[in-house]
PDB file of C-alpha atoms in Angstrom:
ATOM      1  CA  UNK G 535     120.280 209.698  26.430  1.00 48.00           C
ATOM      2  CA  UNK G 536     119.097 206.615  28.286  1.00 50.00           C
ATOM      3  CA  UNK G 537     121.165 203.375  28.851  1.00 49.00           C
ATOM      4  CA  UNK G 538     118.772 201.390  26.722  1.00 50.00           C
ATOM      5  CA  UNK G 539     119.167 203.931  24.414  1.00 48.00           C
ATOM      6  CA  UNK G 540     123.345 204.547  24.108  1.00 47.00           C
ATOM      7  CA  UNK G 541     123.276 200.157  24.237  1.00 50.00           C
ATOM      8  CA  UNK G 542     120.803 200.411  20.558  1.00 49.00           C
ATOM      9  CA  UNK G 543     122.755 203.389  19.346  1.00 45.00           C
ATOM     10  CA  UNK G 544     125.938 200.593  20.646  1.00 48.00           C
ATOM     11  CA  UNK G 545     124.052 198.412  18.834  1.00 49.00           C
ATOM     12  CA  UNK G 546     123.009 198.703  15.494  1.00 55.00           C
ATOM     13  CA  UNK G 547     127.124 199.104  14.786  1.00 56.00           C
ATOM     14  CA  UNK G 548     127.725 196.666  15.930  1.00 63.00           C
ATOM     15  CA  UNK G 549     129.595 192.796  14.455  1.00 70.00           C
ATOM     16  CA  UNK G 550     127.240 190.767  13.621  1.00 71.00           C
ATOM     17  CA  UNK G 551     128.045 188.219  16.770  1.00 71.00           C
ATOM     18  CA  UNK G 552     126.886 190.841  19.336  1.00 70.00           C
ATOM     19  CA  UNK G 553     123.317 191.467  16.635  1.00 68.00           C
ATOM     20  CA  UNK G 554     123.036 187.743  16.571  1.00 67.00           C
ATOM     21  CA  UNK G 555     123.925 187.961  20.451  1.00 65.00           C
ATOM     22  CA  UNK G 556     121.247 190.320  21.816  1.00 65.00           C
ATOM     23  CA  UNK G 557     118.043 189.291  19.293  1.00 64.00           C
ATOM     24  CA  UNK G 558     119.006 185.634  20.689  1.00 62.00           C
ATOM     25  CA  UNK G 559     117.899 187.224  24.035  1.00 65.00           C
ATOM     26  CA  UNK G 560     115.598 189.628  23.010  1.00 62.00           C
ATOM     27  CA  UNK G 561     113.574 186.460  21.300  1.00 60.00           C
ATOM     28  CA  UNK G 562     113.809 189.439  18.021  1.00 58.00           C
ATOM     29  CA  UNK G 563     115.362 188.986  14.610  1.00 54.00           C
ATOM     30  CA  UNK G 564     115.424 191.585  12.362  1.00 52.00           C
ATOM     31  CA  UNK G 565     117.009 191.915   8.908  1.00 54.00           C
ATOM     32  CA  UNK G 566     120.344 191.402   9.979  1.00 54.00           C
ATOM     33  CA  UNK G 567     120.185 188.649  12.155  1.00 47.00           C
ATOM     34  CA  UNK G 568     119.750 185.107  10.806  1.00 51.00           C
ATOM     35  CA  UNK G 569     117.084 183.400  11.203  1.00 49.00           C
ATOM     36  CA  UNK G 570     119.483 179.994  12.554  1.00 49.00           C
ATOM     37  CA  UNK G 571     120.578 182.285  15.504  1.00 50.00           C
ATOM     38  CA  UNK G 572     117.211 182.810  17.296  1.00 51.00           C
ATOM     39  CA  UNK G 573     115.594 180.085  18.947  1.00 54.00           C
ATOM     40  CA  UNK G 574     112.489 179.606  21.739  1.00 55.00           C
ATOM     41  CA  UNK G 575     111.388 177.291  23.538  1.00 58.00           C
ATOM     42  CA  UNK G 576     109.088 174.611  21.299  1.00 62.00           C
ATOM     43  CA  UNK G 577     107.657 172.804  24.226  1.00 62.00           C
ATOM     44  CA  UNK G 578     105.573 174.392  26.836  1.00 61.00           C
ATOM     45  CA  UNK G 579     106.579 173.433  31.088  1.00 63.00           C
ATOM     46  CA  UNK G 580     102.693 172.570  31.929  1.00 62.00           C
ATOM     47  CA  UNK G 581     101.831 168.949  31.012  1.00 61.00           C
ATOM     48  CA  UNK G 582      98.883 168.612  28.776  1.00 58.00           C
ATOM     49  CA  UNK G 583      96.326 167.077  30.723  1.00 59.00           C
ATOM     50  CA  UNK G 584      96.226 167.679  34.561  1.00 60.00           C
ATOM     51  CA  UNK G 585      95.689 165.626  36.804  1.00 57.00           C
ATOM     52  CA  UNK G 586      92.456 164.550  38.289  1.00 64.00           C
ATOM     53  CA  UNK G 587      92.350 163.091  41.251  1.00 69.00           C
ATOM     54  CA  UNK G 588      88.820 160.673  41.469  1.00 83.00           C
ATOM     55  CA  UNK G 589      87.615 160.447  45.758  1.00 89.00           C
ATOM     56  CA  UNK G 590      84.978 158.383  45.968  1.00 93.00           C
ATOM     57  CA  UNK G 591      82.687 160.402  49.170  1.00 95.00           C
ATOM     58  CA  UNK G 592      83.685 158.907  52.243  1.00 96.00           C
ATOM     59  CA  UNK G 593      86.473 158.071  51.994  1.00 96.00           C
ATOM     60  CA  UNK G 594      89.334 158.534  54.490  1.00 96.00           C
ATOM     61  CA  UNK G 595      92.813 159.331  54.924  1.00 96.00           C
ATOM     62  CA  UNK G 596      94.746 159.091  57.411  1.00 96.00           C
ATOM     63  CA  UNK G 597      98.006 161.262  57.610  1.00 96.00           C
ATOM     64  CA  UNK G 598     100.461 161.057  60.314  1.00 96.00           C
ATOM     65  CA  UNK G 599     101.605 164.646  61.249  1.00 96.00           C
ATOM     66  CA  UNK G 600     104.055 166.037  64.402  1.00 96.00           C
ATOM     67  CA  UNK G 601     102.638 162.863  66.455  1.00 96.00           C
ATOM     68  CA  UNK G 602      99.280 164.028  65.830  1.00 97.00           C
ATOM     69  CA  UNK G 603      97.032 161.446  63.546  1.00 97.00           C
ATOM     70  CA  UNK G 604      95.158 163.566  61.059  1.00 97.00           C
ATOM     71  CA  UNK G 605      91.652 161.877  59.757  1.00 97.00           C
ATOM     72  CA  UNK G 606      89.907 163.283  56.840  1.00 97.00           C
ATOM     73  CA  UNK G 607      86.831 162.148  55.205  1.00 97.00           C
ATOM     74  CA  UNK G 608      86.136 163.259  51.518  1.00 96.00           C
ATOM     75  CA  UNK G 609      82.442 164.239  50.749  1.00 96.00           C
ATOM     76  CA  UNK G 610      80.405 164.912  47.219  1.00 94.00           C
ATOM     77  CA  UNK G 611      81.985 169.008  47.667  1.00 93.00           C
ATOM     78  CA  UNK G 612      85.109 168.603  49.214  1.00 94.00           C
ATOM     79  CA  UNK G 613      86.830 167.525  52.460  1.00 96.00           C
ATOM     80  CA  UNK G 614      85.797 167.119  55.938  1.00 98.00           C
ATOM     81  CA  UNK G 615      88.468 167.694  58.616  1.00 98.00           C
ATOM     82  CA  UNK G 616      87.561 168.339  62.718  1.00 96.00           C
ATOM     83  CA  UNK G 617      83.653 168.822  61.864  1.00 96.00           C
ATOM     84  CA  UNK G 618      84.717 171.712  59.348  1.00 98.00           C
ATOM     85  CA  UNK G 619      84.075 171.187  55.389  1.00 97.00           C
ATOM     86  CA  UNK G 620      87.490 172.405  53.528  1.00 97.00           C
ATOM     87  CA  UNK G 621      87.100 172.963  49.539  1.00 95.00           C
ATOM     88  CA  UNK G 622      90.618 170.464  48.597  1.00 95.00           C
ATOM     89  CA  UNK G 623      93.264 168.665  50.150  1.00 95.00           C
ATOM     90  CA  UNK G 624      95.719 171.207  49.452  1.00 96.00           C
ATOM     91  CA  UNK G 625      93.713 173.749  52.279  1.00 97.00           C
ATOM     92  CA  UNK G 626      93.761 170.979  54.477  1.00 97.00           C
ATOM     93  CA  UNK G 627      96.991 170.235  53.992  1.00 97.00           C
ATOM     94  CA  UNK G 628      97.338 174.280  55.136  1.00 97.00           C
ATOM     95  CA  UNK G 629      95.774 173.984  57.918  1.00 97.00           C
ATOM     96  CA  UNK G 630      97.891 171.487  58.867  1.00 97.00           C
ATOM     97  CA  UNK G 631     100.987 172.249  58.170  1.00 97.00           C
ATOM     98  CA  UNK G 632     101.369 176.204  58.686  1.00 96.00           C
ATOM     99  CA  UNK G 633     102.773 175.806  54.580  1.00 96.00           C
ATOM    100  CA  UNK G 634     101.628 175.580  51.644  1.00 95.00           C
ATOM    101  CA  UNK G 635     101.865 171.874  49.955  1.00 93.00           C
ATOM    102  CA  UNK G 636     100.147 170.414  47.610  1.00 94.00           C
ATOM    103  CA  UNK G 637      96.801 168.344  48.807  1.00 94.00           C
ATOM    104  CA  UNK G 638      97.080 164.977  47.471  1.00 93.00           C
ATOM    105  CA  UNK G 639     101.131 164.980  46.748  1.00 93.00           C
ATOM    106  CA  UNK G 640     100.798 165.579  51.351  1.00 95.00           C
ATOM    107  CA  UNK G 641      98.086 162.271  51.790  1.00 94.00           C
ATOM    108  CA  UNK G 642     100.252 160.110  49.378  1.00 92.00           C
ATOM    109  CA  UNK G 643      97.847 160.012  46.358  1.00 90.00           C
ATOM    110  CA  UNK G 644     100.143 160.888  43.910  1.00 81.00           C
ATOM    111  CA  UNK G 645     104.192 160.736  43.803  1.00 61.00           C
TER     112      UNK G 645
END
C-alpha cells in the first residue's frame, strides 16, 4: 500500500475538521465537507489589459549602464542598437546586462 493510499484510508475515518482541512488543501469537496469551508481564488493574478508600448519609428532611447551610454533607435518593426536589429527592448536589455530585464522598464518607459 502506498503512502497516499494510507493517507486516504485514515482520512475517511477522520473527524469532520480533518476532512475539511484535506478538502481545503485539495481544493475539492465531497458530501461530508461543508461547501463554506472550501475556498478558491476568485480573481486572476494577471492584469485585465496588457501594457501596450507605443513608440514611433525614429524615436531614440538612451540608457547608461556600467559607465557606457547605449542609444537605441525604434524602427517600424523592432529596435536597432549598434547597427544590429532586435525584435524587442527586452532582447536589447538582456544583451546589455546579461540578465533578463523588462525592456520598457530598463529604458524607463514604465514605472
